[in-house]
mmCIF file of C-alpha atoms in Angstrom:
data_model
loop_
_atom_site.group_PDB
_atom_site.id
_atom_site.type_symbol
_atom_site.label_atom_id
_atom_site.label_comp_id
_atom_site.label_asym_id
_atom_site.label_seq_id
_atom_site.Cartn_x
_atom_site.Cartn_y
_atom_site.Cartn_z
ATOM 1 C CA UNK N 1 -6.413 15.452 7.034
ATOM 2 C CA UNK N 2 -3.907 14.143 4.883
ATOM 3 C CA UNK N 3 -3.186 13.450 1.462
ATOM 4 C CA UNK N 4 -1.001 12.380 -1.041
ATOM 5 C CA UNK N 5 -0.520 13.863 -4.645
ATOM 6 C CA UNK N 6 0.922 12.038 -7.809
ATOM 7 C CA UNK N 7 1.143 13.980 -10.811
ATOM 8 C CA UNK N 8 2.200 11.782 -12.984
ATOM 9 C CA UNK N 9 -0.491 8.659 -14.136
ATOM 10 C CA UNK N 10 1.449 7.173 -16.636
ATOM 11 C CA UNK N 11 4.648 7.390 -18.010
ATOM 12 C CA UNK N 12 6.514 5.893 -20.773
ATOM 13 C CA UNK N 13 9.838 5.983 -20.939
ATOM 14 C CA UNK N 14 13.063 4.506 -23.179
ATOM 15 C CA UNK N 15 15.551 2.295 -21.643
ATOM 16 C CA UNK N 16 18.305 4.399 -19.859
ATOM 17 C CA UNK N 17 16.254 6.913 -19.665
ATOM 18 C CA UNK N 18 16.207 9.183 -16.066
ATOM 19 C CA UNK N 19 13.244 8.986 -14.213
ATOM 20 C CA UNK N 20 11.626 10.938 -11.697
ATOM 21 C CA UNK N 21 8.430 10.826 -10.160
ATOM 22 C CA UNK N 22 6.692 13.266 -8.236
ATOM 23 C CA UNK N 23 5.188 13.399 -4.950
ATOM 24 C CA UNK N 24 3.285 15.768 -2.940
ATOM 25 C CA UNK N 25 1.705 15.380 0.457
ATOM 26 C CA UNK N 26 -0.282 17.947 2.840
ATOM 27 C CA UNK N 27 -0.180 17.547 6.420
ATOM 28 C CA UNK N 28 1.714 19.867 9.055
ATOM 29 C CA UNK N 29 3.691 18.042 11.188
ATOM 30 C CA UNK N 30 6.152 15.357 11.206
ATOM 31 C CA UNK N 31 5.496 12.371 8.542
ATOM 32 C CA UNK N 32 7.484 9.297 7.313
ATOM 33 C CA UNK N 33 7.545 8.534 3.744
ATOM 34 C CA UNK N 34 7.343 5.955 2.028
ATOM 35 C CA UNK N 35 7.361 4.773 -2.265
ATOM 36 C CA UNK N 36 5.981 0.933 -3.068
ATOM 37 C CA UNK N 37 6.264 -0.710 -6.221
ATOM 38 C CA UNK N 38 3.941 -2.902 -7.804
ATOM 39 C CA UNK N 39 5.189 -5.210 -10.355
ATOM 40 C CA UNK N 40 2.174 -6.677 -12.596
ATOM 41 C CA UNK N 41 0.562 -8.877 -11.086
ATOM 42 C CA UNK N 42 1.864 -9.083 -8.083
ATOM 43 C CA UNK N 43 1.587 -7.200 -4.413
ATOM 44 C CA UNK N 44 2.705 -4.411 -2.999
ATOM 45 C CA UNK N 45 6.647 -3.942 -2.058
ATOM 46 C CA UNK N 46 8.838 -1.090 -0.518
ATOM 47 C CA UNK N 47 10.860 0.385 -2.304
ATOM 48 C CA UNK N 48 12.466 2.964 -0.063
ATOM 49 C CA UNK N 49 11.115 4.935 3.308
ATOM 50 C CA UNK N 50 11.853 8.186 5.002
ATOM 51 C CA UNK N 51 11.627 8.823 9.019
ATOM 52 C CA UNK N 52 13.840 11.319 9.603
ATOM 53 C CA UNK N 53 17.795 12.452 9.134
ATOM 54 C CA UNK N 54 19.445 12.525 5.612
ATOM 55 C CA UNK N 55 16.767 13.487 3.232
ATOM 56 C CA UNK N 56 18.356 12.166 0.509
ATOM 57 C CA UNK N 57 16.870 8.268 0.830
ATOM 58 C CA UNK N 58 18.631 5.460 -0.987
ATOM 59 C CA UNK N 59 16.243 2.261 -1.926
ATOM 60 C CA UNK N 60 16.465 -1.031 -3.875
ATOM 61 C CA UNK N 61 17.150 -1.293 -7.362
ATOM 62 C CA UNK N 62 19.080 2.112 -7.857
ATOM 63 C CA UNK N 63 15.752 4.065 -6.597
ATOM 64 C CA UNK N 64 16.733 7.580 -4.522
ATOM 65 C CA UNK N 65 14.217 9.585 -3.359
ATOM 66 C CA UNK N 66 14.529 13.475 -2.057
ATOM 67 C CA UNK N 67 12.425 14.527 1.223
ATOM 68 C CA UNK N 68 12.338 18.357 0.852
ATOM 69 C CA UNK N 69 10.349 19.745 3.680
ATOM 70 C CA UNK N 70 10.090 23.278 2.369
ATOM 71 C CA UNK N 71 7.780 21.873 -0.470
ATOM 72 C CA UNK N 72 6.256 19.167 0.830
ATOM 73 C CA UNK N 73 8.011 16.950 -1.790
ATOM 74 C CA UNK N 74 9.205 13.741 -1.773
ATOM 75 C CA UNK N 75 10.351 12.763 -5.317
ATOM 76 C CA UNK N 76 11.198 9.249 -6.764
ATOM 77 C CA UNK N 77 14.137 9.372 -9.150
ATOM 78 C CA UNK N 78 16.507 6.613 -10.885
ATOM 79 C CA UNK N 79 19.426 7.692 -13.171
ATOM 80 C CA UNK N 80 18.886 5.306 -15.825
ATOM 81 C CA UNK N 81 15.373 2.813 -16.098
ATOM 82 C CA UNK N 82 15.363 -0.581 -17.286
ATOM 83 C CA UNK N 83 12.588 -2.737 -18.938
ATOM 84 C CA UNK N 84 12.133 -4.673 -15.442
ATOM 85 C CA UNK N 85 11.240 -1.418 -13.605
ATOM 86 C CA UNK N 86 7.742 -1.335 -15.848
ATOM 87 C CA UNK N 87 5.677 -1.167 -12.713
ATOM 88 C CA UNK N 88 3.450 0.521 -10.714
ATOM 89 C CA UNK N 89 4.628 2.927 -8.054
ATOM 90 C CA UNK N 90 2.823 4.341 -4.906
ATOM 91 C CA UNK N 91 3.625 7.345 -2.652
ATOM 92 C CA UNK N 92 2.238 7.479 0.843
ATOM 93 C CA UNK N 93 2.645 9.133 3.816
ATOM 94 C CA UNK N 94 1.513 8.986 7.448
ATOM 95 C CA UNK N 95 1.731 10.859 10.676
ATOM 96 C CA UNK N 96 5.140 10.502 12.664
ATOM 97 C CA UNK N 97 4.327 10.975 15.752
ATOM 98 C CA UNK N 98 4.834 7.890 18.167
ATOM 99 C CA UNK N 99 2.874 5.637 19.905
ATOM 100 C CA UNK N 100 -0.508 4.439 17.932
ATOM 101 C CA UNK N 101 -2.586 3.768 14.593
ATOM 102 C CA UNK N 102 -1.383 6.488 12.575
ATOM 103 C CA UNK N 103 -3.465 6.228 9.381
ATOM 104 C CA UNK N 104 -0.879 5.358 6.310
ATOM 105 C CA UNK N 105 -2.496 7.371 3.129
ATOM 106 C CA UNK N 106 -1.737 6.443 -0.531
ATOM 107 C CA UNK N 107 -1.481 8.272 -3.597
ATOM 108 C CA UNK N 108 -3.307 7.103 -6.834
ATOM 109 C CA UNK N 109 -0.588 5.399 -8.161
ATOM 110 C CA UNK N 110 1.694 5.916 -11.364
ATOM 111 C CA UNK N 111 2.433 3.566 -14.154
ATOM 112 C CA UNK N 112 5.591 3.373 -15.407
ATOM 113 C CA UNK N 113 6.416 1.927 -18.708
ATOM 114 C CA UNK N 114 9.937 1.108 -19.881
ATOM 115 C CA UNK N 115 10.268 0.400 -23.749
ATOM 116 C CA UNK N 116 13.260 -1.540 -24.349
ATOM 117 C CA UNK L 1 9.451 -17.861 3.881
ATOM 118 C CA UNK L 2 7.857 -15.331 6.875
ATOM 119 C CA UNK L 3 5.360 -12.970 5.250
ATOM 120 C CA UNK L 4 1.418 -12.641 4.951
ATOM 121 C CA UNK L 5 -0.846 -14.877 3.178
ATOM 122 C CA UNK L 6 -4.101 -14.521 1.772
ATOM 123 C CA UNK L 7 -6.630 -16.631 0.943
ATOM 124 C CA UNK L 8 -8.186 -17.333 -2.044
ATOM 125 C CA UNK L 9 -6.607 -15.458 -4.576
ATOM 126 C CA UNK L 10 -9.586 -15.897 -6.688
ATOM 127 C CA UNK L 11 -13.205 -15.707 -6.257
ATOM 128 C CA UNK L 12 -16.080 -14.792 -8.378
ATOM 129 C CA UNK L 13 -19.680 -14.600 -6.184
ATOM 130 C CA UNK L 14 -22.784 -13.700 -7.118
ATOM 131 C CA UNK L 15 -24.785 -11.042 -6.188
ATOM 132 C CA UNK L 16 -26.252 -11.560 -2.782
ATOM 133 C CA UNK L 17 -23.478 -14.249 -1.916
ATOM 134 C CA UNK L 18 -21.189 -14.325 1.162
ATOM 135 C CA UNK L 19 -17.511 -14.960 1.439
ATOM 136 C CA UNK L 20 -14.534 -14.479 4.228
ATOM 137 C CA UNK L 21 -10.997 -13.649 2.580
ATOM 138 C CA UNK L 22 -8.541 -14.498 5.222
ATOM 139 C CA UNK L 23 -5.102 -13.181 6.181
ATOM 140 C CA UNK L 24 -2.433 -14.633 7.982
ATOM 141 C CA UNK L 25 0.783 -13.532 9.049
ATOM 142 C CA UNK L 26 4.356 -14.594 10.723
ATOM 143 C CA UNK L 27 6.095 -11.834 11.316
ATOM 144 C CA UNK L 28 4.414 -11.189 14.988
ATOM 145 C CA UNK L 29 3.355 -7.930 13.561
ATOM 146 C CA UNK L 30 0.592 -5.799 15.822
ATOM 147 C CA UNK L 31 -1.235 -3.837 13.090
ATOM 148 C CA UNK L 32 -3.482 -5.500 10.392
ATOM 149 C CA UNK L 33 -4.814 -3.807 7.644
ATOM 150 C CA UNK L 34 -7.581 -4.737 4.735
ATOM 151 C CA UNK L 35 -7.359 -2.360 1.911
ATOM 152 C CA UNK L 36 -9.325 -2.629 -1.542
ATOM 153 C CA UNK L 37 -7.605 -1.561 -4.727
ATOM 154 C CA UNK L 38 -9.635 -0.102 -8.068
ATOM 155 C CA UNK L 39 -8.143 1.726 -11.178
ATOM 156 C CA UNK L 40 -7.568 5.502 -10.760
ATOM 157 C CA UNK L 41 -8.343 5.157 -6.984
ATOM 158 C CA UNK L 42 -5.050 4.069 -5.203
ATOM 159 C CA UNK L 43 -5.715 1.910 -2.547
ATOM 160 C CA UNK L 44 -8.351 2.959 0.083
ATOM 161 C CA UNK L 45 -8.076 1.185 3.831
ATOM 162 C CA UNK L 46 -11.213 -0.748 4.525
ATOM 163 C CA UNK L 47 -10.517 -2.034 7.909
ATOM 164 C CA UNK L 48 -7.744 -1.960 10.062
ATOM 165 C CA UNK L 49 -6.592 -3.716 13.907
ATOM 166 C CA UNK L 50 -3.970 -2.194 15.918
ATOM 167 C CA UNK L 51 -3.619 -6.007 18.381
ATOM 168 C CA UNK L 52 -5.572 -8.972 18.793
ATOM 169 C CA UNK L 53 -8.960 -8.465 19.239
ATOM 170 C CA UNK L 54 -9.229 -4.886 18.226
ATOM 171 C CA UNK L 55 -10.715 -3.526 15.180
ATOM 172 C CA UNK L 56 -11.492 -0.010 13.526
ATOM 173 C CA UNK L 57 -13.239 1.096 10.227
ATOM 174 C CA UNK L 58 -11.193 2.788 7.521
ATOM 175 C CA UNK L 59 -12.159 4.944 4.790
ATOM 176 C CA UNK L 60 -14.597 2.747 2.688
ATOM 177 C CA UNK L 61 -15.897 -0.022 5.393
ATOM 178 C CA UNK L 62 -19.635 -0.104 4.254
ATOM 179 C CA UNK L 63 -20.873 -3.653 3.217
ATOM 180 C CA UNK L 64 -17.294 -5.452 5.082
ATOM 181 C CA UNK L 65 -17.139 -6.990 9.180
ATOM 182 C CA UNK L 66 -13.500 -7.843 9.955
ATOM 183 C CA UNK L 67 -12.454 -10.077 13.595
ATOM 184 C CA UNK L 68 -9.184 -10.599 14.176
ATOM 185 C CA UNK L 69 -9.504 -12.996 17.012
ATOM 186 C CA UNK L 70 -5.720 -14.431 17.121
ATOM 187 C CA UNK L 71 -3.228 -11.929 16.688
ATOM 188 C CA UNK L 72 -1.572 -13.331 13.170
ATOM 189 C CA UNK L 73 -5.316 -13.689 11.473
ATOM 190 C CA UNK L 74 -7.240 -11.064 10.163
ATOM 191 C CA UNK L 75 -10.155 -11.698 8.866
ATOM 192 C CA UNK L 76 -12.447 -9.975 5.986
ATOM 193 C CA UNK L 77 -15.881 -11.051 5.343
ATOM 194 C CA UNK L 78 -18.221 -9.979 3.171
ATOM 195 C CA UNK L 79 -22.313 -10.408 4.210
ATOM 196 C CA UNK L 80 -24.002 -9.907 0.382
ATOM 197 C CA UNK L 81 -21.795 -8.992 -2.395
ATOM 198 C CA UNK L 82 -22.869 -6.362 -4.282
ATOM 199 C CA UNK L 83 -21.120 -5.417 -7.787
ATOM 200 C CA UNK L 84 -19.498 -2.166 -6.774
ATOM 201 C CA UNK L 85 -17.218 -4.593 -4.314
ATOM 202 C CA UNK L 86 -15.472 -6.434 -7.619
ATOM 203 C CA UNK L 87 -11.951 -5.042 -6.739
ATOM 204 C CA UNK L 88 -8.829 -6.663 -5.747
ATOM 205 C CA UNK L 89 -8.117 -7.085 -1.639
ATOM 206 C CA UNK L 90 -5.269 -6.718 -0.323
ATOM 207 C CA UNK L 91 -4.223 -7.268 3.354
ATOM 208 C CA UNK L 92 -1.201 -5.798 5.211
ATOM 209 C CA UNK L 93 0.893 -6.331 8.487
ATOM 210 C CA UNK L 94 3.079 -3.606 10.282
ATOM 211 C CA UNK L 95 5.437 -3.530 12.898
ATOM 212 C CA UNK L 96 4.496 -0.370 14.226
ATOM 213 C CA UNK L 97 3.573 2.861 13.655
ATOM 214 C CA UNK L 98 4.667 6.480 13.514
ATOM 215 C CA UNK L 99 8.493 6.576 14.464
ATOM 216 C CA UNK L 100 8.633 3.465 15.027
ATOM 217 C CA UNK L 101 6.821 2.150 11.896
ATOM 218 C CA UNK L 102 9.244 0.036 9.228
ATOM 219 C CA UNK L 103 6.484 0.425 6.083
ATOM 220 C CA UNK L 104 3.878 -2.879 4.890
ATOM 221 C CA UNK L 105 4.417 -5.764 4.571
ATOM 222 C CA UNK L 106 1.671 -6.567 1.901
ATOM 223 C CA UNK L 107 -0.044 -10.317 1.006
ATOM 224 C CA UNK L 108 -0.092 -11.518 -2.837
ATOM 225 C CA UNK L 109 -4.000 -9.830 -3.148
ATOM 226 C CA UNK L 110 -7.592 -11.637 -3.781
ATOM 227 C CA UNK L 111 -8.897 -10.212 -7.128
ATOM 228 C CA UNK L 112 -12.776 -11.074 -6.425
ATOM 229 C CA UNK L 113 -15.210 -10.628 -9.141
ATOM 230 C CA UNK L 114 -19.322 -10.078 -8.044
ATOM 231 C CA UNK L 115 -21.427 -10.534 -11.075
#
């Protein structure tokens, strides 16, 4: 089965600061990636996804992540955090393979906190 | 704007009470999805459709029926209410899946309270 790992719960961080959040996931094969953001109060949005080429995915807002298959990573970083990022953010990951429900699984979440 | 809609986005029941939160969406999307959302626990699929009048149980479906009898409605209904289902809902849409899956598109949540 699958499953996402977020190390990070919280995290507080200064304005301009760099951030990165981590992101593991087990499963063997081919998976798409994916980061949401929640912004309090309000529902879930994408942020970025991976399906397959360049591993090195560019979102909205200035978010990057990395997809590196050898460690089952796929980090969320931004060079420099503003006070309007102060959200919550949400790995997941399902199956690639084509054709059917492939079950989409979430990590637990990490706040982020910007102090201006 | 196209998107998915849920309704209420408040409700508090009591115990032993009954309530349908509905979801509707624009976008022509196939796949439906009902997922609850606690602190520390992520969000955890309740329910899911992959097309008009198809449904399938998630992780945590005990206590929730779900009919999605037009393809842009999904519906969520609870039979009694129990505390432990005080979360907040939220419902999903998707193109597709797998390769051909383009992430959720997720509705504006129902925070329900069961006291």
């Amino acid at each position: 089965a699958q499953s996402v790992s977020q190390h990070n719960h919280h995290v507080i961080l200064s304005e301009a600061a760099s951030l990165e959040l981590g992101c593991n996931y087990s499963y063997g094969g081919t998976v798409n990636l994916f980061w949401y953001v929640q912004y309090p109060g309000q529902h879930l949005q994408l942020l970025l996804k991976y399906f397959s080429g360049d591993p090195l995915v560019k979102g909205i807002k200035g978010f990057e992540a990395e997809f590196i298959k050898s460690k089952f990573s796929f980090n969320l970083r931004k060079p420099s955090v503003q006070w309007s990022d102060t959200a919550e953010y949400f790995c997941a990951v399902n199956a690639g393979n084509s054709g059917g429900y492939q079950k989409v699984t979430f990590g637990i979440g990490t706040k982020l906190q910007v102090i201006p | 704007n196209a998107g998915v809609t849920q309704t209420p986005k408040f409700r508090v029941l009591k115990t032993g009470q009954s309530m349908t939160l509905l979801c509707a969406q624009d976008m022509n999307h196939e796949y439906m999805y009902w997922y609850r959302q606690d602190p520390g626990m992520g969000l955890r699929l309740i329910h899911y459709s992959v097309g008009e009048g198809t449904t399938a149980k998630g992780e945590v479906p005990d206590g929730y029926n779900v009919s999605r009898l037009k393809k842009q409605n999904f519906l969520l209904g609870l039979e009694s209410a129990a505390p432990s289902q005080t979360s907040v809902y939220f419902c999903a849409s998707s193109f597709g899946q797998g390769a051909r899956g383009y992430g959720y598109t997720f509705g504006s949540g129902t925070r329900l309270t069961v006291v």
